[in-house]
Amino acid sequence: MMGRKRVLVVGGTGYLGQHLLQGLAKLQTKPYDLAFTHHSNNPPQPLTDAISPSLAFRIDLETGHGLSAISEAFGQPHVIVNCAALSVPRACEMNPSAAMAVNVPHSLVKWLSSFTETPLLIHLSTDQVYEGVKSFYKEEDETVPVNVYGKSKVEAEQYISINCLNYAILRSSIIYGPQTVSPVPKSLPIQWIDNVLSKKDKVDFFHDEFRCPVYFKDVVSTILTLITKWFSEGRHMQLLLNVGGPDRVSRVQMAEAVASVRGHNSSFIKPVSASSPSVNRGVKSPADISMDISRLIQVLDVTPTSFIDGVRLTLASS
């Protein structure tokens, strides 16, 4: 692979997309030419300023409209990181056809198959591909999603593994950390907990739903390591990795961690069951989708941030 390496971040204006673009832009030797895609009219100025020089392209993932313009203006990327998704489970439940159209990257993969040089596709999947009936799922465990969002992500994984020569699929848990340079509209988990506990009212938190929340920098460094590995080794890559933090925590434990860091009164944390009749989220949610991340640590030699340290770092920067 001669000449400058080109990296494209699809869904570059989302939470992970922005943090990843900043991580790429901060690399000391600026080894990559950067481009990103967005779905709205104009890319946010604070983001483009923070990652200059880069190119921004408006695309429609459902139709593939706008992808050919990237090849013409930027060139065929060597690495594509797909962070774009309809990722709110309730929204997916309400509109399954839109969830499938956006989350299964048909048009993107078709475009990649036209390239003269085989690229690497790094695709963000989810822990919600698992059924949630045991602890610490391994990558080879059966995927039995309980909602439309999880089903769309399983279909995406299958489509990529059949149609792409080189890929890394990352099953991510809840990604948490500081706000992005151009603030995203969705509420961020740690900041939301901090905000509700600061109001000194009792708040319900589930005691029987478990995840392995992952600090944003660990996801970014995982992706950067994969990119470096791809360019330095140039070998055929077909990877499936659980990308979570090292701690299995319930929502109650998440809230307790925030309370201990901030000095909030933990008596405002009211443990409730996710299966309680009074709970209606409009979508079925898996009970325990904690993940075994030993393959991630072994293959990429990463050291994930503990949940309490990640909470400290998140709140210190907000």
PDB file of C-alpha atoms in Angstrom:
ATOM      1  CA  MET A   1       0.000   0.000   0.000  1.00  0.00           C
ATOM      2  CA  MET A   2       1.922   3.001  -1.264  1.00  0.00           C
ATOM      3  CA  GLY A   3       1.092   6.692  -0.789  1.00  0.00           C
ATOM      4  CA  ARG A   4      -1.148   8.327   1.787  1.00  0.00           C
ATOM      5  CA  LYS A   5      -3.614   6.105   3.598  1.00  0.00           C
ATOM      6  CA  ARG A   6      -7.254   7.179   3.520  1.00  0.00           C
ATOM      7  CA  VAL A   7      -9.638   6.584   6.431  1.00  0.00           C
ATOM      8  CA  LEU A   8     -13.376   7.226   6.180  1.00  0.00           C
ATOM      9  CA  VAL A   9     -15.638   7.416   9.247  1.00  0.00           C
ATOM     10  CA  VAL A  10     -19.273   6.726   8.324  1.00  0.00           C
ATOM     11  CA  GLY A  11     -21.586   8.422  10.824  1.00  0.00           C
ATOM     12  CA  GLY A  12     -18.894  10.898  11.829  1.00  0.00           C
ATOM     13  CA  THR A  13     -21.238  13.338  13.577  1.00  0.00           C
ATOM     14  CA  GLY A  14     -22.528  10.802  16.136  1.00  0.00           C
ATOM     15  CA  TYR A  15     -21.108  10.235  19.614  1.00  0.00           C
ATOM     16  CA  LEU A  16     -18.453   7.640  18.780  1.00  0.00           C
ATOM     17  CA  GLY A  17     -17.850   9.077  15.300  1.00  0.00           C
ATOM     18  CA  GLN A  18     -16.823  12.485  16.660  1.00  0.00           C
ATOM     19  CA  HIS A  19     -14.560  11.038  19.357  1.00  0.00           C
ATOM     20  CA  LEU A  20     -12.956   8.708  16.808  1.00  0.00           C
ATOM     21  CA  LEU A  21     -12.339  11.520  14.307  1.00  0.00           C
ATOM     22  CA  GLN A  22     -10.652  13.559  17.053  1.00  0.00           C
ATOM     23  CA  GLY A  23      -8.539  10.543  18.010  1.00  0.00           C
ATOM     24  CA  LEU A  24      -7.442  10.128  14.385  1.00  0.00           C
ATOM     25  CA  ALA A  25      -6.772  13.858  13.962  1.00  0.00           C
ATOM     26  CA  LYS A  26      -4.590  13.947  17.111  1.00  0.00           C
ATOM     27  CA  LEU A  27      -2.197  11.213  15.921  1.00  0.00           C
ATOM     28  CA  GLN A  28       1.237  12.799  16.003  1.00  0.00           C
ATOM     29  CA  THR A  29       2.481  12.259  12.473  1.00  0.00           C
ATOM     30  CA  LYS A  30      -0.973  12.780  10.887  1.00  0.00           C
ATOM     31  CA  PRO A  31      -0.508   9.489   9.028  1.00  0.00           C
ATOM     32  CA  TYR A  32      -3.973   9.350   7.444  1.00  0.00           C
ATOM     33  CA  ASP A  33      -6.091  11.481   5.152  1.00  0.00           C
ATOM     34  CA  LEU A  34      -9.448  11.830   6.902  1.00  0.00           C
ATOM     35  CA  ALA A  35     -13.011  12.016   5.660  1.00  0.00           C
ATOM     36  CA  PHE A  36     -16.366  11.458   7.319  1.00  0.00           C
ATOM     37  CA  THR A  37     -20.008  11.188   6.371  1.00  0.00           C
ATOM     38  CA  HIS A  38     -23.052  12.868   7.836  1.00  0.00           C
ATOM     39  CA  HIS A  39     -26.773  12.615   7.198  1.00  0.00           C
ATOM     40  CA  SER A  40     -27.854  16.184   7.960  1.00  0.00           C
ATOM     41  CA  ASN A  41     -27.517  19.281   5.758  1.00  0.00           C
ATOM     42  CA  ASN A  42     -24.173  20.598   6.953  1.00  0.00           C
ATOM     43  CA  PRO A  43     -21.492  19.048   9.156  1.00  0.00           C
ATOM     44  CA  PRO A  44     -21.155  20.878  12.510  1.00  0.00           C
ATOM     45  CA  GLN A  45     -18.513  23.614  12.402  1.00  0.00           C
ATOM     46  CA  PRO A  46     -16.975  22.823  15.840  1.00  0.00           C
ATOM     47  CA  LEU A  47     -16.249  19.291  14.578  1.00  0.00           C
ATOM     48  CA  THR A  48     -14.765  20.313  11.224  1.00  0.00           C
ATOM     49  CA  ASP A  49     -12.599  22.922  13.000  1.00  0.00           C
ATOM     50  CA  ALA A  50     -11.369  20.308  15.516  1.00  0.00           C
ATOM     51  CA  ILE A  51     -10.308  17.753  12.906  1.00  0.00           C
ATOM     52  CA  SER A  52      -9.019  19.988  10.105  1.00  0.00           C
ATOM     53  CA  PRO A  53      -7.933  19.042   7.488  1.00  0.00           C
ATOM     54  CA  SER A  54     -10.703  16.603   6.585  1.00  0.00           C
ATOM     55  CA  LEU A  55     -13.455  16.203   4.018  1.00  0.00           C
ATOM     56  CA  ALA A  56     -17.154  15.832   4.840  1.00  0.00           C
ATOM     57  CA  PHE A  57     -19.718  14.084   2.649  1.00  0.00           C
ATOM     58  CA  ARG A  58     -23.475  13.934   2.965  1.00  0.00           C
ATOM     59  CA  ILE A  59     -24.740  10.434   2.218  1.00  0.00           C
ATOM     60  CA  ASP A  60     -27.933   8.435   2.489  1.00  0.00           C
ATOM     61  CA  LEU A  61     -27.095   4.974   3.810  1.00  0.00           C
ATOM     62  CA  GLU A  62     -30.453   3.523   2.815  1.00  0.00           C
ATOM     63  CA  THR A  63     -30.020   4.350  -0.888  1.00  0.00           C
ATOM     64  CA  GLY A  64     -26.234   4.747  -1.096  1.00  0.00           C
ATOM     65  CA  HIS A  65     -26.720   8.215  -2.584  1.00  0.00           C
ATOM     66  CA  GLY A  66     -23.535  10.280  -2.163  1.00  0.00           C
ATOM     67  CA  LEU A  67     -21.068   7.383  -1.856  1.00  0.00           C
ATOM     68  CA  SER A  68     -19.679   7.729  -5.392  1.00  0.00           C
ATOM     69  CA  ALA A  69     -18.825  11.386  -4.655  1.00  0.00           C
ATOM     70  CA  ILE A  70     -16.427  10.162  -1.942  1.00  0.00           C
ATOM     71  CA  SER A  71     -14.474   8.043  -4.453  1.00  0.00           C
ATOM     72  CA  GLU A  72     -14.223  11.034  -6.792  1.00  0.00           C
ATOM     73  CA  ALA A  73     -13.268  13.773  -4.304  1.00  0.00           C
ATOM     74  CA  PHE A  74     -11.388  11.812  -1.627  1.00  0.00           C
ATOM     75  CA  GLY A  75     -10.401   8.591  -3.379  1.00  0.00           C
ATOM     76  CA  GLN A  76     -11.282   5.035  -2.424  1.00  0.00           C
ATOM     77  CA  PRO A  77     -10.701   4.716   1.354  1.00  0.00           C
ATOM     78  CA  HIS A  78      -8.334   2.004   2.619  1.00  0.00           C
ATOM     79  CA  VAL A  79     -10.252   1.754   5.912  1.00  0.00           C
ATOM     80  CA  ILE A  80     -13.941   2.457   6.526  1.00  0.00           C
ATOM     81  CA  VAL A  81     -15.259   2.650  10.085  1.00  0.00           C
ATOM     82  CA  ASN A  82     -19.040   2.330  10.163  1.00  0.00           C
ATOM     83  CA  CYS A  83     -20.415   4.101  13.266  1.00  0.00           C
ATOM     84  CA  ALA A  84     -23.749   4.962  11.623  1.00  0.00           C
ATOM     85  CA  ALA A  85     -26.840   3.286  13.036  1.00  0.00           C
ATOM     86  CA  LEU A  86     -30.409   3.701  14.134  1.00  0.00           C
ATOM     87  CA  SER A  87     -29.433   2.767  17.678  1.00  0.00           C
ATOM     88  CA  VAL A  88     -32.407   3.690  19.892  1.00  0.00           C
ATOM     89  CA  PRO A  89     -34.129   0.322  20.506  1.00  0.00           C
ATOM     90  CA  ARG A  90     -37.568   1.903  20.919  1.00  0.00           C
ATOM     91  CA  ALA A  91     -37.260   3.780  17.596  1.00  0.00           C
ATOM     92  CA  CYS A  92     -36.201   0.532  15.883  1.00  0.00           C
ATOM     93  CA  GLU A  93     -39.213  -1.255  17.380  1.00  0.00           C
ATOM     94  CA  MET A  94     -41.550   1.415  16.026  1.00  0.00           C
ATOM     95  CA  ASN A  95     -40.009   1.361  12.539  1.00  0.00           C
ATOM     96  CA  PRO A  96     -38.428  -2.042  11.812  1.00  0.00           C
ATOM     97  CA  SER A  97     -38.025  -1.405   8.078  1.00  0.00           C
ATOM     98  CA  ALA A  98     -36.006   1.793   8.713  1.00  0.00           C
ATOM     99  CA  ALA A  99     -33.897  -0.043  11.322  1.00  0.00           C
ATOM    100  CA  MET A 100     -33.061  -2.788   8.815  1.00  0.00           C
ATOM    101  CA  ALA A 101     -32.415  -0.312   5.974  1.00  0.00           C
ATOM    102  CA  VAL A 102     -29.958   1.796   8.003  1.00  0.00           C
ATOM    103  CA  ASN A 103     -28.370  -0.859  10.224  1.00  0.00           C
ATOM    104  CA  VAL A 104     -27.699  -3.493   7.543  1.00  0.00           C
ATOM    105  CA  PRO A 105     -25.120  -1.708   5.338  1.00  0.00           C
ATOM    106  CA  HIS A 106     -26.154  -3.046   1.906  1.00  0.00           C
ATOM    107  CA  SER A 107     -25.288   0.089  -0.075  1.00  0.00           C
ATOM    108  CA  LEU A 108     -22.013   0.645   1.786  1.00  0.00           C
ATOM    109  CA  VAL A 109     -20.784  -2.925   1.223  1.00  0.00           C
ATOM    110  CA  LYS A 110     -21.844  -2.808  -2.443  1.00  0.00           C
ATOM    111  CA  TRP A 111     -19.780   0.367  -2.872  1.00  0.00           C
ATOM    112  CA  LEU A 112     -16.758  -1.217  -1.179  1.00  0.00           C
ATOM    113  CA  SER A 113     -16.980  -4.247  -3.479  1.00  0.00           C
ATOM    114  CA  SER A 114     -16.327  -1.932  -6.453  1.00  0.00           C
ATOM    115  CA  PHE A 115     -12.919  -0.820  -5.097  1.00  0.00           C
ATOM    116  CA  THR A 116      -9.721  -1.726  -6.947  1.00  0.00           C
ATOM    117  CA  GLU A 117      -7.929  -2.403  -3.621  1.00  0.00           C
ATOM    118  CA  THR A 118      -9.722  -4.502  -0.997  1.00  0.00           C
ATOM    119  CA  PRO A 119     -10.458  -2.210   1.990  1.00  0.00           C
ATOM    120  CA  LEU A 120     -10.934  -3.019   5.668  1.00  0.00           C
ATOM    121  CA  LEU A 121     -14.444  -2.438   7.065  1.00  0.00           C
ATOM    122  CA  ILE A 122     -14.594  -1.868  10.829  1.00  0.00           C
ATOM    123  CA  HIS A 123     -18.256  -2.171  11.787  1.00  0.00           C
ATOM    124  CA  LEU A 124     -19.831  -1.242  15.121  1.00  0.00           C
ATOM    125  CA  SER A 125     -22.283  -3.833  16.362  1.00  0.00           C
ATOM    126  CA  THR A 126     -23.851  -4.192  19.819  1.00  0.00           C
ATOM    127  CA  ASP A 127     -24.084  -6.355  22.929  1.00  0.00           C
ATOM    128  CA  GLN A 128     -27.830  -6.482  22.195  1.00  0.00           C
ATOM    129  CA  VAL A 129     -27.216  -9.338  19.739  1.00  0.00           C
ATOM    130  CA  TYR A 130     -27.162 -11.605  22.834  1.00  0.00           C
ATOM    131  CA  GLU A 131     -30.285 -13.017  24.455  1.00  0.00           C
ATOM    132  CA  GLY A 132     -29.401 -11.877  27.972  1.00  0.00           C
ATOM    133  CA  VAL A 133     -30.006 -15.103  29.896  1.00  0.00           C
ATOM    134  CA  LYS A 134     -26.487 -15.575  31.335  1.00  0.00           C
ATOM    135  CA  SER A 135     -23.381 -13.602  32.281  1.00  0.00           C
ATOM    136  CA  PHE A 136     -20.225 -12.891  30.276  1.00  0.00           C
ATOM    137  CA  TYR A 137     -21.158 -13.850  26.727  1.00  0.00           C
ATOM    138  CA  LYS A 138     -18.322 -14.982  24.459  1.00  0.00           C
ATOM    139  CA  GLU A 139     -18.130 -14.074  20.761  1.00  0.00           C
ATOM    140  CA  GLU A 140     -18.916 -17.648  19.673  1.00  0.00           C
ATOM    141  CA  ASP A 141     -22.110 -17.827  21.779  1.00  0.00           C
ATOM    142  CA  GLU A 142     -25.346 -17.991  19.829  1.00  0.00           C
ATOM    143  CA  THR A 143     -26.930 -14.653  18.935  1.00  0.00           C
ATOM    144  CA  VAL A 144     -30.602 -14.588  19.973  1.00  0.00           C
ATOM    145  CA  PRO A 145     -31.659 -10.915  19.955  1.00  0.00           C
ATOM    146  CA  VAL A 146     -34.882 -10.055  21.791  1.00  0.00           C
ATOM    147  CA  ASN A 147     -35.675  -6.795  19.963  1.00  0.00           C
ATOM    148  CA  VAL A 148     -35.622  -5.306  16.443  1.00  0.00           C
ATOM    149  CA  TYR A 149     -32.432  -3.329  17.105  1.00  0.00           C
ATOM    150  CA  GLY A 150     -30.552  -6.509  18.053  1.00  0.00           C
ATOM    151  CA  LYS A 151     -32.047  -8.390  15.089  1.00  0.00           C
ATOM    152  CA  SER A 152     -30.941  -5.674  12.644  1.00  0.00           C
ATOM    153  CA  LYS A 153     -27.406  -5.828  14.070  1.00  0.00           C
ATOM    154  CA  VAL A 154     -27.244  -9.641  13.779  1.00  0.00           C
ATOM    155  CA  GLU A 155     -28.379  -9.352  10.161  1.00  0.00           C
ATOM    156  CA  ALA A 156     -25.669  -6.723   9.549  1.00  0.00           C
ATOM    157  CA  GLU A 157     -22.984  -8.979  11.038  1.00  0.00           C
ATOM    158  CA  GLN A 158     -24.086 -11.884   8.848  1.00  0.00           C
ATOM    159  CA  TYR A 159     -24.243  -9.721   5.715  1.00  0.00           C
ATOM    160  CA  ILE A 160     -20.738  -8.329   6.303  1.00  0.00           C
ATOM    161  CA  SER A 161     -19.173 -11.708   7.078  1.00  0.00           C
ATOM    162  CA  ILE A 162     -20.594 -13.154   3.826  1.00  0.00           C
ATOM    163  CA  ASN A 163     -19.912 -10.172   1.543  1.00  0.00           C
ATOM    164  CA  CYS A 164     -16.691  -8.583   2.849  1.00  0.00           C
ATOM    165  CA  LEU A 165     -13.210 -10.007   2.431  1.00  0.00           C
ATOM    166  CA  ASN A 166     -11.675  -8.005   5.302  1.00  0.00           C
ATOM    167  CA  TYR A 167     -13.633  -6.850   8.330  1.00  0.00           C
ATOM    168  CA  ALA A 168     -13.611  -6.329  12.087  1.00  0.00           C
ATOM    169  CA  ILE A 169     -17.006  -6.442  13.806  1.00  0.00           C
ATOM    170  CA  LEU A 170     -17.039  -4.807  17.237  1.00  0.00           C
ATOM    171  CA  ARG A 171     -19.887  -5.735  19.588  1.00  0.00           C
ATOM    172  CA  SER A 172     -19.936  -2.679  21.783  1.00  0.00           C
ATOM    173  CA  SER A 173     -21.673  -2.220  25.112  1.00  0.00           C
ATOM    174  CA  ILE A 174     -22.944   1.186  26.338  1.00  0.00           C
ATOM    175  CA  ILE A 175     -20.258   3.726  25.379  1.00  0.00           C
ATOM    176  CA  TYR A 176     -19.858   6.479  27.970  1.00  0.00           C
ATOM    177  CA  GLY A 177     -17.559   9.449  28.450  1.00  0.00           C
ATOM    178  CA  PRO A 178     -17.476  13.232  28.013  1.00  0.00           C
ATOM    179  CA  GLN A 179     -19.687  15.201  25.626  1.00  0.00           C
ATOM    180  CA  THR A 180     -18.502  15.571  22.031  1.00  0.00           C
ATOM    181  CA  VAL A 181     -16.986  18.744  20.539  1.00  0.00           C
ATOM    182  CA  SER A 182     -20.306  19.319  18.746  1.00  0.00           C
ATOM    183  CA  PRO A 183     -22.822  18.176  21.392  1.00  0.00           C
ATOM    184  CA  VAL A 184     -24.997  15.214  20.437  1.00  0.00           C
ATOM    185  CA  PRO A 185     -28.743  15.503  21.128  1.00  0.00           C
ATOM    186  CA  LYS A 186     -29.126  12.187  22.984  1.00  0.00           C
ATOM    187  CA  SER A 187     -28.619  12.135  26.739  1.00  0.00           C
ATOM    188  CA  LEU A 188     -25.305  10.674  27.860  1.00  0.00           C
ATOM    189  CA  PRO A 189     -25.594   7.963  30.547  1.00  0.00           C
ATOM    190  CA  ILE A 190     -23.198   9.201  33.245  1.00  0.00           C
ATOM    191  CA  GLN A 191     -24.179  12.858  32.838  1.00  0.00           C
ATOM    192  CA  TRP A 192     -27.874  11.903  32.965  1.00  0.00           C
ATOM    193  CA  ILE A 193     -27.410   9.952  36.219  1.00  0.00           C
ATOM    194  CA  ASP A 194     -25.381  12.823  37.722  1.00  0.00           C
ATOM    195  CA  ASN A 195     -28.078  15.305  36.738  1.00  0.00           C
ATOM    196  CA  VAL A 196     -31.046  13.353  38.161  1.00  0.00           C
ATOM    197  CA  LEU A 197     -29.250  12.548  41.442  1.00  0.00           C
ATOM    198  CA  SER A 198     -28.288  16.209  41.897  1.00  0.00           C
ATOM    199  CA  LYS A 199     -32.020  17.079  42.031  1.00  0.00           C
ATOM    200  CA  LYS A 200     -32.352  15.142  45.309  1.00  0.00           C
ATOM    201  CA  ASP A 201     -35.469  13.208  44.290  1.00  0.00           C
ATOM    202  CA  LYS A 202     -35.859   9.434  44.393  1.00  0.00           C
ATOM    203  CA  VAL A 203     -35.114   7.895  40.992  1.00  0.00           C
ATOM    204  CA  ASP A 204     -35.814   4.334  39.823  1.00  0.00           C
ATOM    205  CA  PHE A 205     -32.842   2.277  38.623  1.00  0.00           C
ATOM    206  CA  PHE A 206     -32.934  -1.368  37.526  1.00  0.00           C
ATOM    207  CA  HIS A 207     -31.120  -3.775  39.822  1.00  0.00           C
ATOM    208  CA  ASP A 208     -31.486  -6.789  37.525  1.00  0.00           C
ATOM    209  CA  GLU A 209     -30.197  -5.609  34.130  1.00  0.00           C
ATOM    210  CA  PHE A 210     -26.467  -5.985  33.550  1.00  0.00           C
ATOM    211  CA  ARG A 211     -24.060  -4.546  30.966  1.00  0.00           C
ATOM    212  CA  CYS A 212     -20.313  -3.921  30.646  1.00  0.00           C
ATOM    213  CA  PRO A 213     -20.223  -0.166  29.877  1.00  0.00           C
ATOM    214  CA  VAL A 214     -17.093   0.826  27.979  1.00  0.00           C
ATOM    215  CA  TYR A 215     -15.184   4.110  28.296  1.00  0.00           C
ATOM    216  CA  PHE A 216     -15.120   5.961  24.955  1.00  0.00           C
ATOM    217  CA  LYS A 217     -11.297   6.108  24.817  1.00  0.00           C
ATOM    218  CA  ASP A 218     -11.110   2.307  24.965  1.00  0.00           C
ATOM    219  CA  VAL A 219     -13.354   1.992  21.901  1.00  0.00           C
ATOM    220  CA  VAL A 220     -11.354   4.663  20.053  1.00  0.00           C
ATOM    221  CA  SER A 221      -8.029   3.000  20.931  1.00  0.00           C
ATOM    222  CA  THR A 222      -9.414  -0.399  19.842  1.00  0.00           C
ATOM    223  CA  ILE A 223     -10.279   1.056  16.422  1.00  0.00           C
ATOM    224  CA  LEU A 224      -6.935   2.906  16.113  1.00  0.00           C
ATOM    225  CA  THR A 225      -5.079  -0.316  16.993  1.00  0.00           C
ATOM    226  CA  LEU A 226      -7.026  -2.238  14.332  1.00  0.00           C
ATOM    227  CA  ILE A 227      -6.210   0.421  11.708  1.00  0.00           C
ATOM    228  CA  THR A 228      -2.496   0.359  12.612  1.00  0.00           C
ATOM    229  CA  LYS A 229      -2.498  -3.449  12.539  1.00  0.00           C
ATOM    230  CA  TRP A 230      -4.145  -3.484   9.106  1.00  0.00           C
ATOM    231  CA  PHE A 231      -1.644  -1.053   7.573  1.00  0.00           C
ATOM    232  CA  SER A 232       1.463  -2.527   9.228  1.00  0.00           C
ATOM    233  CA  GLU A 233       0.691  -6.221   8.708  1.00  0.00           C
ATOM    234  CA  GLY A 234      -1.410  -5.971   5.537  1.00  0.00           C
ATOM    235  CA  ARG A 235      -2.843  -9.393   6.282  1.00  0.00           C
ATOM    236  CA  HIS A 236      -6.284 -10.803   5.628  1.00  0.00           C
ATOM    237  CA  MET A 237      -8.497  -9.765   8.597  1.00  0.00           C
ATOM    238  CA  GLN A 238     -11.796 -11.296   9.709  1.00  0.00           C
ATOM    239  CA  LEU A 239     -12.353 -10.431  13.363  1.00  0.00           C
ATOM    240  CA  LEU A 240     -15.315 -10.509  15.719  1.00  0.00           C
ATOM    241  CA  LEU A 241     -14.694  -8.861  19.100  1.00  0.00           C
ATOM    242  CA  ASN A 242     -16.714  -8.088  22.217  1.00  0.00           C
ATOM    243  CA  VAL A 243     -15.840  -4.498  23.136  1.00  0.00           C
ATOM    244  CA  GLY A 244     -16.939  -3.825  26.696  1.00  0.00           C
ATOM    245  CA  GLY A 245     -15.495  -2.554  29.920  1.00  0.00           C
ATOM    246  CA  PRO A 246     -13.998  -4.929  32.514  1.00  0.00           C
ATOM    247  CA  ASP A 247     -16.925  -4.564  34.960  1.00  0.00           C
ATOM    248  CA  ARG A 248     -20.397  -6.146  34.875  1.00  0.00           C
ATOM    249  CA  VAL A 249     -22.727  -3.569  36.424  1.00  0.00           C
ATOM    250  CA  SER A 250     -26.453  -3.045  36.920  1.00  0.00           C
ATOM    251  CA  ARG A 251     -28.104   0.358  36.508  1.00  0.00           C
ATOM    252  CA  VAL A 252     -28.182   0.610  40.309  1.00  0.00           C
ATOM    253  CA  GLN A 253     -24.422   0.004  40.478  1.00  0.00           C
ATOM    254  CA  MET A 254     -23.858   2.593  37.733  1.00  0.00           C
ATOM    255  CA  ALA A 255     -25.836   5.136  39.753  1.00  0.00           C
ATOM    256  CA  GLU A 256     -23.974   4.198  42.955  1.00  0.00           C
ATOM    257  CA  ALA A 257     -20.636   4.792  41.215  1.00  0.00           C
ATOM    258  CA  VAL A 258     -21.753   8.261  40.081  1.00  0.00           C
ATOM    259  CA  ALA A 259     -23.079   9.030  43.584  1.00  0.00           C
ATOM    260  CA  SER A 260     -19.786   7.992  45.222  1.00  0.00           C
ATOM    261  CA  VAL A 261     -17.682  10.111  42.818  1.00  0.00           C
ATOM    262  CA  ARG A 262     -19.944  13.165  43.075  1.00  0.00           C
ATOM    263  CA  GLY A 263     -20.877  12.842  46.743  1.00  0.00           C
ATOM    264  CA  HIS A 264     -24.612  12.484  46.012  1.00  0.00           C
ATOM    265  CA  ASN A 265     -26.841  10.867  48.629  1.00  0.00           C
ATOM    266  CA  SER A 266     -27.251   7.245  47.490  1.00  0.00           C
ATOM    267  CA  SER A 267     -30.613   6.968  49.269  1.00  0.00           C
ATOM    268  CA  PHE A 268     -32.108   8.730  46.201  1.00  0.00           C
ATOM    269  CA  ILE A 269     -31.274   5.591  44.174  1.00  0.00           C
ATOM    270  CA  LYS A 270     -34.389   3.406  44.242  1.00  0.00           C
ATOM    271  CA  PRO A 271     -33.731  -0.183  43.035  1.00  0.00           C
ATOM    272  CA  VAL A 272     -36.556  -1.580  40.893  1.00  0.00           C
ATOM    273  CA  SER A 273     -36.910  -4.672  38.743  1.00  0.00           C
ATOM    274  CA  ALA A 274     -36.775  -4.252  34.946  1.00  0.00           C
ATOM    275  CA  SER A 275     -39.530  -6.855  34.743  1.00  0.00           C
ATOM    276  CA  SER A 276     -41.830  -4.954  37.112  1.00  0.00           C
ATOM    277  CA  PRO A 277     -45.391  -4.467  35.693  1.00  0.00           C
ATOM    278  CA  SER A 278     -45.013  -0.698  36.159  1.00  0.00           C
ATOM    279  CA  VAL A 279     -42.048  -0.590  33.742  1.00  0.00           C
ATOM    280  CA  ASN A 280     -42.970  -0.011  30.099  1.00  0.00           C
ATOM    281  CA  ARG A 281     -40.178   0.949  27.715  1.00  0.00           C
ATOM    282  CA  GLY A 282     -42.031   0.017  24.550  1.00  0.00           C
ATOM    283  CA  VAL A 283     -39.330  -2.504  23.750  1.00  0.00           C
ATOM    284  CA  LYS A 284     -38.097  -5.797  25.186  1.00  0.00           C
ATOM    285  CA  SER A 285     -34.661  -5.474  26.759  1.00  0.00           C
ATOM    286  CA  PRO A 286     -32.203  -8.328  27.481  1.00  0.00           C
ATOM    287  CA  ALA A 287     -31.548  -8.859  31.211  1.00  0.00           C
ATOM    288  CA  ASP A 288     -27.830  -9.719  31.307  1.00  0.00           C
ATOM    289  CA  ILE A 289     -25.683  -9.010  28.259  1.00  0.00           C
ATOM    290  CA  SER A 290     -22.409  -8.674  30.111  1.00  0.00           C
ATOM    291  CA  MET A 291     -19.541  -9.793  27.884  1.00  0.00           C
ATOM    292  CA  ASP A 292     -16.314 -11.748  28.172  1.00  0.00           C
ATOM    293  CA  ILE A 293     -13.640  -9.422  26.693  1.00  0.00           C
ATOM    294  CA  SER A 294     -10.640 -11.751  26.988  1.00  0.00           C
ATOM    295  CA  ARG A 295     -10.313 -12.013  23.181  1.00  0.00           C
ATOM    296  CA  LEU A 296     -10.153  -8.215  22.866  1.00  0.00           C
ATOM    297  CA  ILE A 297      -7.387  -8.046  25.483  1.00  0.00           C
ATOM    298  CA  GLN A 298      -5.496 -10.967  23.954  1.00  0.00           C
ATOM    299  CA  VAL A 299      -5.704  -9.955  20.264  1.00  0.00           C
ATOM    300  CA  LEU A 300      -5.198  -6.200  20.602  1.00  0.00           C
ATOM    301  CA  ASP A 301      -3.349  -5.958  23.927  1.00  0.00           C
ATOM    302  CA  VAL A 302      -5.691  -3.270  25.268  1.00  0.00           C
ATOM    303  CA  THR A 303      -6.235  -2.555  28.961  1.00  0.00           C
ATOM    304  CA  PRO A 304      -9.855  -1.415  29.416  1.00  0.00           C
ATOM    305  CA  THR A 305     -10.663   1.318  31.948  1.00  0.00           C
ATOM    306  CA  SER A 306     -12.486   0.205  35.093  1.00  0.00           C
ATOM    307  CA  PHE A 307     -16.020   1.574  35.411  1.00  0.00           C
ATOM    308  CA  ILE A 308     -15.285   3.683  38.501  1.00  0.00           C
ATOM    309  CA  ASP A 309     -12.209   5.239  36.849  1.00  0.00           C
ATOM    310  CA  GLY A 310     -14.193   5.943  33.685  1.00  0.00           C
ATOM    311  CA  VAL A 311     -16.904   7.649  35.747  1.00  0.00           C
ATOM    312  CA  ARG A 312     -14.259   9.788  37.498  1.00  0.00           C
ATOM    313  CA  LEU A 313     -12.698  10.795  34.160  1.00  0.00           C
ATOM    314  CA  THR A 314     -16.114  11.544  32.617  1.00  0.00           C
ATOM    315  CA  LEU A 315     -17.297  13.740  35.486  1.00  0.00           C
ATOM    316  CA  ALA A 316     -13.929  15.508  35.790  1.00  0.00           C
ATOM    317  CA  SER A 317     -14.206  16.657  32.177  1.00  0.00           C
ATOM    318  CA  SER A 318     -17.842  17.804  32.328  1.00  0.00           C
TER     319      SER A 318
END
